[in-house]
Amino acid sequence: MVFEIVGAPVGKRRPKFSTIHGYAQAIKPKEDAIYENLVKLSFQSNKPQEYSLFEKPIKIKIEAYFAIPKSFSKKKINMAVEGVINPQTKPDADNIAKIICDALNNVAYKDDTQIIELTVVKRYALEPKVKVTLNEFI
């Protein structure tokens, strides 16, 4: 199962903490909730009609494509498109994986504890996007 999320890759942010009636509560940033909904919508609009939740161990490959900076020279742009140079900017690869894996809980699989193998690759592209590949772990 392969699907794409249109737009720049987003990483999971740290929650804010607040005390309400003497109890500490973690509050998820609004931006995270919006991006998680985009991930769910992208998955659901691309899944086959007969799709059912993965119940076995799975492997996920996440390819995060970042926009090429406008400051790059023509030579550097060509190197970026060819994959000779890759982004070393935020968001971190682990935070990109975290927000996508959390969003797919109870949508693509029962729980993200089923993820046995996880690969995250950051690349440059002319159009920013995230490509997600889900397969049963064999």
mmCIF file of C-alpha atoms in Angstrom:
data_model
loop_
_atom_site.group_PDB
_atom_site.id
_atom_site.type_symbol
_atom_site.label_atom_id
_atom_site.label_comp_id
_atom_site.label_asym_id
_atom_site.label_seq_id
_atom_site.Cartn_x
_atom_site.Cartn_y
_atom_site.Cartn_z
ATOM 1 C CA MET A 1 0.000 0.000 0.000
ATOM 2 C CA VAL A 2 1.512 3.311 -1.108
ATOM 3 C CA PHE A 3 0.112 6.811 -0.628
ATOM 4 C CA GLU A 4 1.349 10.394 -0.713
ATOM 5 C CA ILE A 5 0.779 13.362 1.569
ATOM 6 C CA VAL A 6 0.897 16.619 -0.383
ATOM 7 C CA GLY A 7 2.933 19.473 1.071
ATOM 8 C CA ALA A 8 6.076 19.958 3.099
ATOM 9 C CA PRO A 9 6.991 17.238 5.623
ATOM 10 C CA VAL A 10 5.971 18.004 9.212
ATOM 11 C CA GLY A 11 7.446 16.622 12.423
ATOM 12 C CA LYS A 12 5.720 15.837 15.692
ATOM 13 C CA ARG A 13 5.950 18.765 18.120
ATOM 14 C CA ARG A 14 6.297 18.590 21.871
ATOM 15 C CA PRO A 15 3.033 18.845 23.787
ATOM 16 C CA LYS A 16 2.317 21.840 26.003
ATOM 17 C CA PHE A 17 1.592 21.106 29.649
ATOM 18 C CA SER A 18 -1.057 22.782 31.756
ATOM 19 C CA THR A 19 -2.496 22.310 35.214
ATOM 20 C CA ILE A 20 -6.267 22.091 35.389
ATOM 21 C CA HIS A 21 -7.934 21.623 38.794
ATOM 22 C CA GLY A 22 -4.584 20.573 40.250
ATOM 23 C CA TYR A 23 -3.881 17.898 37.616
ATOM 24 C CA ALA A 24 -1.192 18.176 34.947
ATOM 25 C CA GLN A 25 -2.425 17.611 31.399
ATOM 26 C CA ALA A 26 -0.570 17.356 28.102
ATOM 27 C CA ILE A 27 -2.140 19.397 25.315
ATOM 28 C CA LYS A 28 -1.441 18.343 21.715
ATOM 29 C CA PRO A 29 -0.472 21.276 19.475
ATOM 30 C CA LYS A 30 -3.266 22.232 17.048
ATOM 31 C CA GLU A 31 -0.851 21.991 14.086
ATOM 32 C CA ASP A 32 -0.167 18.320 14.919
ATOM 33 C CA ALA A 33 -3.867 17.496 14.936
ATOM 34 C CA ILE A 34 -4.345 19.200 11.557
ATOM 35 C CA TYR A 35 -1.419 17.325 9.970
ATOM 36 C CA GLU A 36 -2.524 13.980 11.457
ATOM 37 C CA ASN A 37 -5.961 14.527 9.883
ATOM 38 C CA LEU A 38 -4.263 15.240 6.526
ATOM 39 C CA VAL A 39 -2.315 11.957 6.834
ATOM 40 C CA LYS A 40 -5.506 10.016 7.623
ATOM 41 C CA LEU A 41 -7.386 11.633 4.741
ATOM 42 C CA SER A 42 -4.519 10.923 2.317
ATOM 43 C CA PHE A 43 -4.434 7.272 3.394
ATOM 44 C CA GLN A 44 -8.200 6.790 3.243
ATOM 45 C CA SER A 45 -8.532 8.367 -0.192
ATOM 46 C CA ASN A 46 -5.847 6.039 -1.611
ATOM 47 C CA LYS A 47 -6.619 2.731 0.087
ATOM 48 C CA PRO A 48 -8.257 -0.075 -1.909
ATOM 49 C CA GLN A 49 -11.962 -0.564 -1.278
ATOM 50 C CA GLU A 50 -11.428 -4.049 0.199
ATOM 51 C CA TYR A 51 -8.685 -2.839 2.570
ATOM 52 C CA SER A 52 -8.786 -4.031 6.181
ATOM 53 C CA LEU A 53 -6.500 -3.076 9.065
ATOM 54 C CA PHE A 54 -3.122 -4.776 9.215
ATOM 55 C CA GLU A 55 -3.156 -7.208 12.118
ATOM 56 C CA LYS A 56 0.298 -8.711 11.556
ATOM 57 C CA PRO A 57 3.727 -7.101 11.933
ATOM 58 C CA ILE A 58 4.358 -4.409 9.311
ATOM 59 C CA LYS A 59 7.184 -2.411 7.787
ATOM 60 C CA ILE A 60 6.906 1.227 6.805
ATOM 61 C CA LYS A 61 9.042 3.325 4.487
ATOM 62 C CA ILE A 62 8.625 7.096 4.713
ATOM 63 C CA GLU A 63 10.208 9.256 2.026
ATOM 64 C CA ALA A 64 10.088 12.944 2.968
ATOM 65 C CA TYR A 65 10.647 15.245 -0.006
ATOM 66 C CA PHE A 66 11.637 18.806 0.879
ATOM 67 C CA ALA A 67 11.404 21.835 -1.399
ATOM 68 C CA ILE A 68 14.715 22.886 -2.889
ATOM 69 C CA PRO A 69 15.828 26.182 -1.290
ATOM 70 C CA LYS A 70 15.613 29.214 -3.575
ATOM 71 C CA SER A 71 19.180 30.143 -2.594
ATOM 72 C CA PHE A 72 20.611 27.058 -4.357
ATOM 73 C CA SER A 73 22.621 27.617 -7.527
ATOM 74 C CA LYS A 74 21.663 25.749 -10.720
ATOM 75 C CA LYS A 75 24.473 23.274 -10.066
ATOM 76 C CA LYS A 76 23.289 22.672 -6.505
ATOM 77 C CA ILE A 77 19.660 22.318 -7.690
ATOM 78 C CA ASN A 78 20.728 19.567 -10.113
ATOM 79 C CA MET A 79 22.676 17.842 -7.342
ATOM 80 C CA ALA A 80 19.626 18.018 -5.062
ATOM 81 C CA VAL A 81 17.262 16.576 -7.703
ATOM 82 C CA GLU A 82 19.733 13.760 -8.454
ATOM 83 C CA GLY A 83 19.996 12.911 -4.741
ATOM 84 C CA VAL A 84 23.687 13.824 -4.463
ATOM 85 C CA ILE A 85 22.855 16.233 -1.624
ATOM 86 C CA ASN A 86 20.055 15.734 0.878
ATOM 87 C CA PRO A 87 18.368 18.007 3.412
ATOM 88 C CA GLN A 88 19.896 18.216 6.869
ATOM 89 C CA THR A 89 17.234 20.512 8.240
ATOM 90 C CA LYS A 90 14.329 20.255 10.619
ATOM 91 C CA PRO A 91 12.062 18.457 11.067
ATOM 92 C CA ASP A 92 14.120 15.511 12.250
ATOM 93 C CA ALA A 93 13.502 12.148 10.578
ATOM 94 C CA ASP A 94 12.273 10.582 13.842
ATOM 95 C CA ASN A 95 9.689 13.341 14.365
ATOM 96 C CA ILE A 96 8.410 12.917 10.789
ATOM 97 C CA ALA A 97 7.968 9.187 11.438
ATOM 98 C CA LYS A 98 6.301 9.759 14.818
ATOM 99 C CA ILE A 99 3.525 12.019 13.511
ATOM 100 C CA ILE A 100 2.754 9.725 10.551
ATOM 101 C CA CYS A 101 2.830 6.495 12.575
ATOM 102 C CA ASP A 102 0.596 8.014 15.274
ATOM 103 C CA ALA A 103 -1.877 9.276 12.667
ATOM 104 C CA LEU A 104 -2.210 5.812 11.098
ATOM 105 C CA ASN A 105 -3.160 4.102 14.404
ATOM 106 C CA ASN A 106 -6.594 2.468 13.995
ATOM 107 C CA VAL A 107 -6.628 3.657 10.366
ATOM 108 C CA ALA A 108 -3.989 1.533 8.587
ATOM 109 C CA TYR A 109 -3.150 -0.821 11.454
ATOM 110 C CA LYS A 110 -4.458 -1.556 14.933
ATOM 111 C CA ASP A 111 -1.503 -0.081 16.813
ATOM 112 C CA ASP A 112 1.942 1.272 15.979
ATOM 113 C CA THR A 113 3.475 -1.452 18.168
ATOM 114 C CA GLN A 114 3.018 -3.663 15.068
ATOM 115 C CA ILE A 115 5.739 -1.706 13.249
ATOM 116 C CA ILE A 116 8.753 -4.000 13.108
ATOM 117 C CA GLU A 117 10.791 -2.153 10.489
ATOM 118 C CA LEU A 118 10.791 1.615 9.901
ATOM 119 C CA THR A 119 12.793 3.502 7.281
ATOM 120 C CA VAL A 120 12.792 7.296 6.953
ATOM 121 C CA VAL A 121 14.597 9.046 4.099
ATOM 122 C CA LYS A 122 14.874 12.817 3.622
ATOM 123 C CA ARG A 123 15.338 14.074 0.052
ATOM 124 C CA TYR A 124 14.941 17.181 -2.052
ATOM 125 C CA ALA A 125 12.314 17.427 -4.805
ATOM 126 C CA LEU A 126 10.711 20.048 -6.993
ATOM 127 C CA GLU A 127 7.384 19.455 -5.195
ATOM 128 C CA PRO A 128 7.409 18.874 -1.407
ATOM 129 C CA LYS A 129 5.509 15.777 -0.279
ATOM 130 C CA VAL A 130 5.736 12.650 1.836
ATOM 131 C CA LYS A 131 5.473 9.182 0.286
ATOM 132 C CA VAL A 132 4.476 6.359 2.648
ATOM 133 C CA THR A 133 4.772 2.644 1.810
ATOM 134 C CA LEU A 134 3.129 0.062 4.115
ATOM 135 C CA ASN A 135 3.736 -3.682 3.756
ATOM 136 C CA GLU A 136 3.361 -6.792 5.858
ATOM 137 C CA PHE A 137 6.662 -7.710 7.492
ATOM 138 C CA ILE A 138 7.745 -11.052 6.060
#
